[in-house]
PDB file of C-alpha atoms in Angstrom:
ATOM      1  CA  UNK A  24       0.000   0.000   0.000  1.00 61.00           C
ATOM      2  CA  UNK A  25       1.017   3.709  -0.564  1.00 84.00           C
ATOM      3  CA  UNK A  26       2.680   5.563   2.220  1.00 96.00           C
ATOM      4  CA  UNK A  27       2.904   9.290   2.450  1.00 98.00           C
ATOM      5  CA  UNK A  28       5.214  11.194   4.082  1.00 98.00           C
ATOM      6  CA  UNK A  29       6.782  15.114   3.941  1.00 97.00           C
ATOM      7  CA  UNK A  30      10.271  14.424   3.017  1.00 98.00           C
ATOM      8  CA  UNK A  31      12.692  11.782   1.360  1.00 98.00           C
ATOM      9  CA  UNK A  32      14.035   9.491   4.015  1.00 98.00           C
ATOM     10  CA  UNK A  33      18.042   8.673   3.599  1.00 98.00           C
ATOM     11  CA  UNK A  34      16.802   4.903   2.154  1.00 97.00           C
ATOM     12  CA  UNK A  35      14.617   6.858  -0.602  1.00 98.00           C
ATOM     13  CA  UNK A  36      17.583   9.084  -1.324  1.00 98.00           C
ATOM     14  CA  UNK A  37      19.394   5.966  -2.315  1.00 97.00           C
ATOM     15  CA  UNK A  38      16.668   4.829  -4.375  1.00 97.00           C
ATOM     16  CA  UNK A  39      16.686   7.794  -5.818  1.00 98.00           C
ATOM     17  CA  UNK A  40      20.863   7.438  -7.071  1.00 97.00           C
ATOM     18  CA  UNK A  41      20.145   3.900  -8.367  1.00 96.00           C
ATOM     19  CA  UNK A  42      17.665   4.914 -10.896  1.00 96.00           C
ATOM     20  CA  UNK A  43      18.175   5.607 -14.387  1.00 95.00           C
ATOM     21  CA  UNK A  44      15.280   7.469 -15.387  1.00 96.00           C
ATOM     22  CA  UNK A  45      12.774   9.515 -14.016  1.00 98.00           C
ATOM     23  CA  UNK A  46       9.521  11.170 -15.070  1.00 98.00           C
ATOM     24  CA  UNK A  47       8.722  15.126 -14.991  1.00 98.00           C
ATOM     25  CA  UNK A  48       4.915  16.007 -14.802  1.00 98.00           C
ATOM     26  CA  UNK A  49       3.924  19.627 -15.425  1.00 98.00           C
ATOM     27  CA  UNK A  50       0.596  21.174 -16.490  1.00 98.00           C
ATOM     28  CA  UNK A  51      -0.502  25.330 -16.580  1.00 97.00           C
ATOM     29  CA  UNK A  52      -4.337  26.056 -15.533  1.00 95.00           C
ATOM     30  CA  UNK A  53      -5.083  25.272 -19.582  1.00 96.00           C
ATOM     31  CA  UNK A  54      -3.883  23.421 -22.222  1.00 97.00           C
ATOM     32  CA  UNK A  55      -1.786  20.460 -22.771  1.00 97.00           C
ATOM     33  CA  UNK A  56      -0.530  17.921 -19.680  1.00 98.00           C
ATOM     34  CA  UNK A  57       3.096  17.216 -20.172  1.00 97.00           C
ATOM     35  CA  UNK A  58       4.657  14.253 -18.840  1.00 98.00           C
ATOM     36  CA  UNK A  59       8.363  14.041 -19.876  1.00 96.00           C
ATOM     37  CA  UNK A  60      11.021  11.022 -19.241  1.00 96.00           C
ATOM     38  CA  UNK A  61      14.736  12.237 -18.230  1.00 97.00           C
ATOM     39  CA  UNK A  62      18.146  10.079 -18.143  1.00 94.00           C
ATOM     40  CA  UNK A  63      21.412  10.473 -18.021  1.00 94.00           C
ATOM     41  CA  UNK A  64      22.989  11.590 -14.782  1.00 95.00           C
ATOM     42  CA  UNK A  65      20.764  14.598 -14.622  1.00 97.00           C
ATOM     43  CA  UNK A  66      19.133  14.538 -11.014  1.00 98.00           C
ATOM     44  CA  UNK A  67      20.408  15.495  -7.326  1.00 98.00           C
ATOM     45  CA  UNK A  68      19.071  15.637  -4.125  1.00 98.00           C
ATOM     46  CA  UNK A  69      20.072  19.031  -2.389  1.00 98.00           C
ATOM     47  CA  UNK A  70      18.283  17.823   0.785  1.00 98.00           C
ATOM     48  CA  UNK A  71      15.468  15.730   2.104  1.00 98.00           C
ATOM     49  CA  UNK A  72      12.950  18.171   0.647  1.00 98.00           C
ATOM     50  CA  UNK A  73      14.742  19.732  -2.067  1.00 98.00           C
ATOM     51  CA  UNK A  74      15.770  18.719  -5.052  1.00 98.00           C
ATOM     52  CA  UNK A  75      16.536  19.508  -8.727  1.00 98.00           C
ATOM     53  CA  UNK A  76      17.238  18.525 -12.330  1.00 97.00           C
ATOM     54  CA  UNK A  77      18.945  19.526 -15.242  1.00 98.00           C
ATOM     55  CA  UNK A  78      17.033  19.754 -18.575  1.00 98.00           C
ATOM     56  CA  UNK A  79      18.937  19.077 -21.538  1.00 97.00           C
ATOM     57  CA  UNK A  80      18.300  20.731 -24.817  1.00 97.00           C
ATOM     58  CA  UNK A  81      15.317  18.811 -26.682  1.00 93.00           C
ATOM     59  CA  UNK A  82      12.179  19.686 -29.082  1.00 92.00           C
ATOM     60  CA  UNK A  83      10.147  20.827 -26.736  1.00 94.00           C
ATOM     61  CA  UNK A  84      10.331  23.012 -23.419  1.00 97.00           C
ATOM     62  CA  UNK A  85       7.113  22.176 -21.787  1.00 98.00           C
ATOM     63  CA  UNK A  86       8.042  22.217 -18.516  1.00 98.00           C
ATOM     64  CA  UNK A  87       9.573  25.589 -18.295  1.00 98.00           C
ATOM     65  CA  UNK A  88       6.469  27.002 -19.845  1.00 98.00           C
ATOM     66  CA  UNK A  89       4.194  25.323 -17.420  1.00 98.00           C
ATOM     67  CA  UNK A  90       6.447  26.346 -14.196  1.00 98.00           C
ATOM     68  CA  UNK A  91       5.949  30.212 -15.206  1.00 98.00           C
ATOM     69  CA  UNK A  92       2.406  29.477 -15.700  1.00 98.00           C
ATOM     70  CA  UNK A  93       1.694  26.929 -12.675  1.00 98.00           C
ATOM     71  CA  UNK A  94       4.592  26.088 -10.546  1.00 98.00           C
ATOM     72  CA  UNK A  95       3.327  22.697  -9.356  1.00 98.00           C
ATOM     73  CA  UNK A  96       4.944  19.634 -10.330  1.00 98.00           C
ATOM     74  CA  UNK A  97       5.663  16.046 -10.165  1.00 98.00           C
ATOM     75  CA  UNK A  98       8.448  13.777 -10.354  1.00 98.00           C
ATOM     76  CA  UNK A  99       8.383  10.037 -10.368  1.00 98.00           C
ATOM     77  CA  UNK A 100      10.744   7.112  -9.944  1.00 98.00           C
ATOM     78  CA  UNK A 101       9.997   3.905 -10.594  1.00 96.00           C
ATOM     79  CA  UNK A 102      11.884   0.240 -10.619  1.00 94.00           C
ATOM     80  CA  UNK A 103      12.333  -1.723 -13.387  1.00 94.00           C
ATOM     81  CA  UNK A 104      14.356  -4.186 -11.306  1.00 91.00           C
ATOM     82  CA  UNK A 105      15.444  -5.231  -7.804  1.00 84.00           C
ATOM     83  CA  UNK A 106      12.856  -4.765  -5.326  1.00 88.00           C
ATOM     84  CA  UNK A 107       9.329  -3.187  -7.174  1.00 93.00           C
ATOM     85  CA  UNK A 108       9.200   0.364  -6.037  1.00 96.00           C
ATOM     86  CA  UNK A 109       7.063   3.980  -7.235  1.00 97.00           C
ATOM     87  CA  UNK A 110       8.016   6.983  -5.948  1.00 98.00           C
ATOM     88  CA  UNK A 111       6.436  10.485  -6.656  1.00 98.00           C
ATOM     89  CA  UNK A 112       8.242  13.724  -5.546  1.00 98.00           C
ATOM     90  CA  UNK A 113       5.203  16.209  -5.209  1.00 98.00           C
ATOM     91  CA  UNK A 114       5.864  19.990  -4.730  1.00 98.00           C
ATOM     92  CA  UNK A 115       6.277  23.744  -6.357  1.00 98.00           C
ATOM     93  CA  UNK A 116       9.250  24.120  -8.716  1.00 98.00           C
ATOM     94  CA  UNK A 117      11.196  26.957  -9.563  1.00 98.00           C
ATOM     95  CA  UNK A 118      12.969  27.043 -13.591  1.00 98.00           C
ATOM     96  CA  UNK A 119      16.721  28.680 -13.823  1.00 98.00           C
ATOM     97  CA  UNK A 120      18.781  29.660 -17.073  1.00 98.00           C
ATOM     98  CA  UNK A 121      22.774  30.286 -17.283  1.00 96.00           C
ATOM     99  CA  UNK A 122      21.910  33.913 -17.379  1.00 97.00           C
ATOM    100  CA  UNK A 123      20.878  33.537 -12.961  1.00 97.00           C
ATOM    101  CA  UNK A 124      23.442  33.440 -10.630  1.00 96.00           C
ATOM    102  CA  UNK A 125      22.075  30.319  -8.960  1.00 97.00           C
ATOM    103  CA  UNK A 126      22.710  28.216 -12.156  1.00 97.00           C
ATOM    104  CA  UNK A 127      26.521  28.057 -11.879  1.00 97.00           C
ATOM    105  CA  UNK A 128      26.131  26.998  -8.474  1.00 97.00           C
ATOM    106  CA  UNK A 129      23.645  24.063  -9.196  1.00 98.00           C
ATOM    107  CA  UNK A 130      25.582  23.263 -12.053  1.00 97.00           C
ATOM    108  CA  UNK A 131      28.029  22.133 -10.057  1.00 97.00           C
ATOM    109  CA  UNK A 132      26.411  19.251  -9.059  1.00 98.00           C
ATOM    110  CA  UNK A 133      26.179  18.098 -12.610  1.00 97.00           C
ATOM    111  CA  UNK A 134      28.480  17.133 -15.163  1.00 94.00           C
ATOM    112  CA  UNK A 135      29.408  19.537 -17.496  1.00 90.00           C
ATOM    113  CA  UNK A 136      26.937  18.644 -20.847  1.00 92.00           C
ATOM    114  CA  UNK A 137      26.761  20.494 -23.968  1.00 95.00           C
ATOM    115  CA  UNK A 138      23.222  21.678 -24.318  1.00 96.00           C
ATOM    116  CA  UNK A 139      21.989  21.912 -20.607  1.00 97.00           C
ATOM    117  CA  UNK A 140      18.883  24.063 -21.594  1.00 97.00           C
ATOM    118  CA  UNK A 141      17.473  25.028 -17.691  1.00 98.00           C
ATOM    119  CA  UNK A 142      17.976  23.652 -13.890  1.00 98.00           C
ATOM    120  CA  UNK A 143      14.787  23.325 -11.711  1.00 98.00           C
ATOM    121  CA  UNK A 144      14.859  22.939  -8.244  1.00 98.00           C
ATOM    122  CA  UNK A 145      11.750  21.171  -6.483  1.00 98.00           C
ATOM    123  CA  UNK A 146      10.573  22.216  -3.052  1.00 98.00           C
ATOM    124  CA  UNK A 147       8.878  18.550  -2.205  1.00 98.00           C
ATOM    125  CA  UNK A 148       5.637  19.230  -0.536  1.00 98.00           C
ATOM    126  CA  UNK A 149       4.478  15.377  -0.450  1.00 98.00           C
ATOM    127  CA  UNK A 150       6.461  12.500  -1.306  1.00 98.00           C
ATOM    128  CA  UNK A 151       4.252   9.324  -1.630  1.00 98.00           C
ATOM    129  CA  UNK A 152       5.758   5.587  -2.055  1.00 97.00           C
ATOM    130  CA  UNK A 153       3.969   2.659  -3.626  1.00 96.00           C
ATOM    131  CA  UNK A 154       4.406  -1.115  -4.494  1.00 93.00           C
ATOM    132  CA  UNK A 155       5.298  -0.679  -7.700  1.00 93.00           C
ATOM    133  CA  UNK A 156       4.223  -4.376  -8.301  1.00 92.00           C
ATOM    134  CA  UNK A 157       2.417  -3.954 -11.702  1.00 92.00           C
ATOM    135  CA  UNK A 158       5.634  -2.355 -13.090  1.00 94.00           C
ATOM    136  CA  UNK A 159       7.478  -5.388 -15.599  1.00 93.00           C
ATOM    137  CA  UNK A 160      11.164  -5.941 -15.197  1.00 93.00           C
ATOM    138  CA  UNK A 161      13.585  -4.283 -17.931  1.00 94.00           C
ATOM    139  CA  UNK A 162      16.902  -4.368 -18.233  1.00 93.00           C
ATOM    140  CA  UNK A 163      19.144  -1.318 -18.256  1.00 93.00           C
ATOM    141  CA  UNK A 164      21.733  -1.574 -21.237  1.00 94.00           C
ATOM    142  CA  UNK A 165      23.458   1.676 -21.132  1.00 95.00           C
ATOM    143  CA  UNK A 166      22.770   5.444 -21.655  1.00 93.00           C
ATOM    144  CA  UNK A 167      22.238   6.825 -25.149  1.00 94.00           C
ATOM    145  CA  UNK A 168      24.552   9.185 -26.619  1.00 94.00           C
ATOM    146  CA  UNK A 169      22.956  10.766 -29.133  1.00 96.00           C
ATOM    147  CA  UNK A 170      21.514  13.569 -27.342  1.00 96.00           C
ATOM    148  CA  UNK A 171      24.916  14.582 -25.892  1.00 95.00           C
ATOM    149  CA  UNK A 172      26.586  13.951 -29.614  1.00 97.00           C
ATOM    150  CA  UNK A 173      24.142  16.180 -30.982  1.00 97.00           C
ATOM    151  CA  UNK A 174      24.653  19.152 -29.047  1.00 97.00           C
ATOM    152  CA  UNK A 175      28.451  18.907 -28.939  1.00 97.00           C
ATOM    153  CA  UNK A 176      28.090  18.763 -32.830  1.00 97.00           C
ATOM    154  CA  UNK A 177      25.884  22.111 -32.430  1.00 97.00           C
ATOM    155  CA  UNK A 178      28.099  23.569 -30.690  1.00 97.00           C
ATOM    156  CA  UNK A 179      26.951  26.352 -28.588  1.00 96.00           C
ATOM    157  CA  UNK A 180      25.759  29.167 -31.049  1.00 97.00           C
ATOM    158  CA  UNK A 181      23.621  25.814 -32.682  1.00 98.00           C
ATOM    159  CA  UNK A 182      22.339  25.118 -29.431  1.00 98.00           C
ATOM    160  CA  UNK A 183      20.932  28.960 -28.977  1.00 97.00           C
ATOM    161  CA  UNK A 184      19.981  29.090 -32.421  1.00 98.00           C
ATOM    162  CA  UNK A 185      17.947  26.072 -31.686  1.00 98.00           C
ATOM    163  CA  UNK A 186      16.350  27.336 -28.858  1.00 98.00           C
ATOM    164  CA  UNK A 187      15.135  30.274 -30.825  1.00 97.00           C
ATOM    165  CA  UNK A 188      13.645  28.138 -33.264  1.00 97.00           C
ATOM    166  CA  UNK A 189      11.907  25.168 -31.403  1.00 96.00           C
ATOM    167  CA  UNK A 190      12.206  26.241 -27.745  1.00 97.00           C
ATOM    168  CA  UNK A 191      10.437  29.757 -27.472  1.00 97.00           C
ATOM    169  CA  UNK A 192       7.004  29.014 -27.188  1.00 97.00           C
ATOM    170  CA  UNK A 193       5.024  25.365 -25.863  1.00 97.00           C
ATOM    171  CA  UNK A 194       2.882  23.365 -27.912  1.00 97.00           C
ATOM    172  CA  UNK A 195       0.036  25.703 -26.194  1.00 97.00           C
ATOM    173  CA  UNK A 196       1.938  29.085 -27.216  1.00 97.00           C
ATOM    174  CA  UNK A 197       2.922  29.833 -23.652  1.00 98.00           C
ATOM    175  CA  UNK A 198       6.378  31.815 -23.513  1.00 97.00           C
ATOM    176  CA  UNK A 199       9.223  29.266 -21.993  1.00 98.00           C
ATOM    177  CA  UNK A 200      11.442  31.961 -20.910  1.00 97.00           C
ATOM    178  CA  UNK A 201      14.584  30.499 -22.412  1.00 97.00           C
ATOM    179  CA  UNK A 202      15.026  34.259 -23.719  1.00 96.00           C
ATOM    180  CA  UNK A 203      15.446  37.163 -21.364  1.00 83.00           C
TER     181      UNK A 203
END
């Protein structure tokens, strides 16, 4: 059965570090839901109810267009193998660009990754755990590379000349804020 609780526990932390992908819910008060999977070694836990993530560079930049419009959102983990497991990080988020002064400071946390596109940092209101037993087992091969070979290939003037072309706006015209 689901538990509930107001922060992550040190054993949920580790969860947290063994997972390979993760799951970003956003949504403004119209429009389009957005539910978007991450990878790659883009997540860190500040503290037990803090966290953030680093968005990469993609086709889309839902989620920073629904955080200016609604800053709720969700994150959840769940196991593909090992011992069956959900985990949903409930809470307000709050979207940062290279231009903040925070960003170099969170970015430390990360590796260094052509096309980081945003940071967000969750304030965890909720933090509910589940059984996880209807989710199959899969076996992780290995991260892609194609996303990080792409934007190295940009280069950074590619990367902001992408962003001005597919990253301005969401797929409900709502301004993203990758621009000043």
């Amino acid at each position: 059965m689901g538990k509930k609780r107001p922060d992550l526990t040190p054993q949920l932390q580790e969860f947290i570090k063994e997972q390979k992908i993760f799951f970003v819910g956003t949504a403004a008060d119209s429009g389009f839901v957005n539910v978007s999977p991450k990878g790659m070694a883009t997540f860190y836990v500040l503290n037990s109810q803090q966290v953030l993530w680093l968005n990469m560079t993609g086709s889309g930049n839902e989620t920073a267009a629904h955080v200016l419009k609604d800053a709720r959102m969700t994150v959840m983990f769940c196991s593909f193998d090992k011992t069956p497991l959900i985990l949903r990080l409930y809470g307000t988020a709050e979207v940062y660009h290279e231009r903040d002064a925070v960003f170099s400071e969170y970015m430390s946390n990360f590796e260094e990754t052509a096309g980081a596109r945003q940071i967000f940092k969750l304030s965890i209101e909720l933090v509910q755990s589940s059984c996880g037993f209807g989710v199959p087992f899969m076996e992780y091969k290995g991260e892609r590379d194609t996303l990080k070979v792409w934007a190295e290939h940009k280069g950074e003037p590619g990367i902001k000349e992408y962003w001005t072309e597919k990253n301005q706006t969401s797929l409900d015209g709502f301004d993203t804020g990758i621009f000043e």
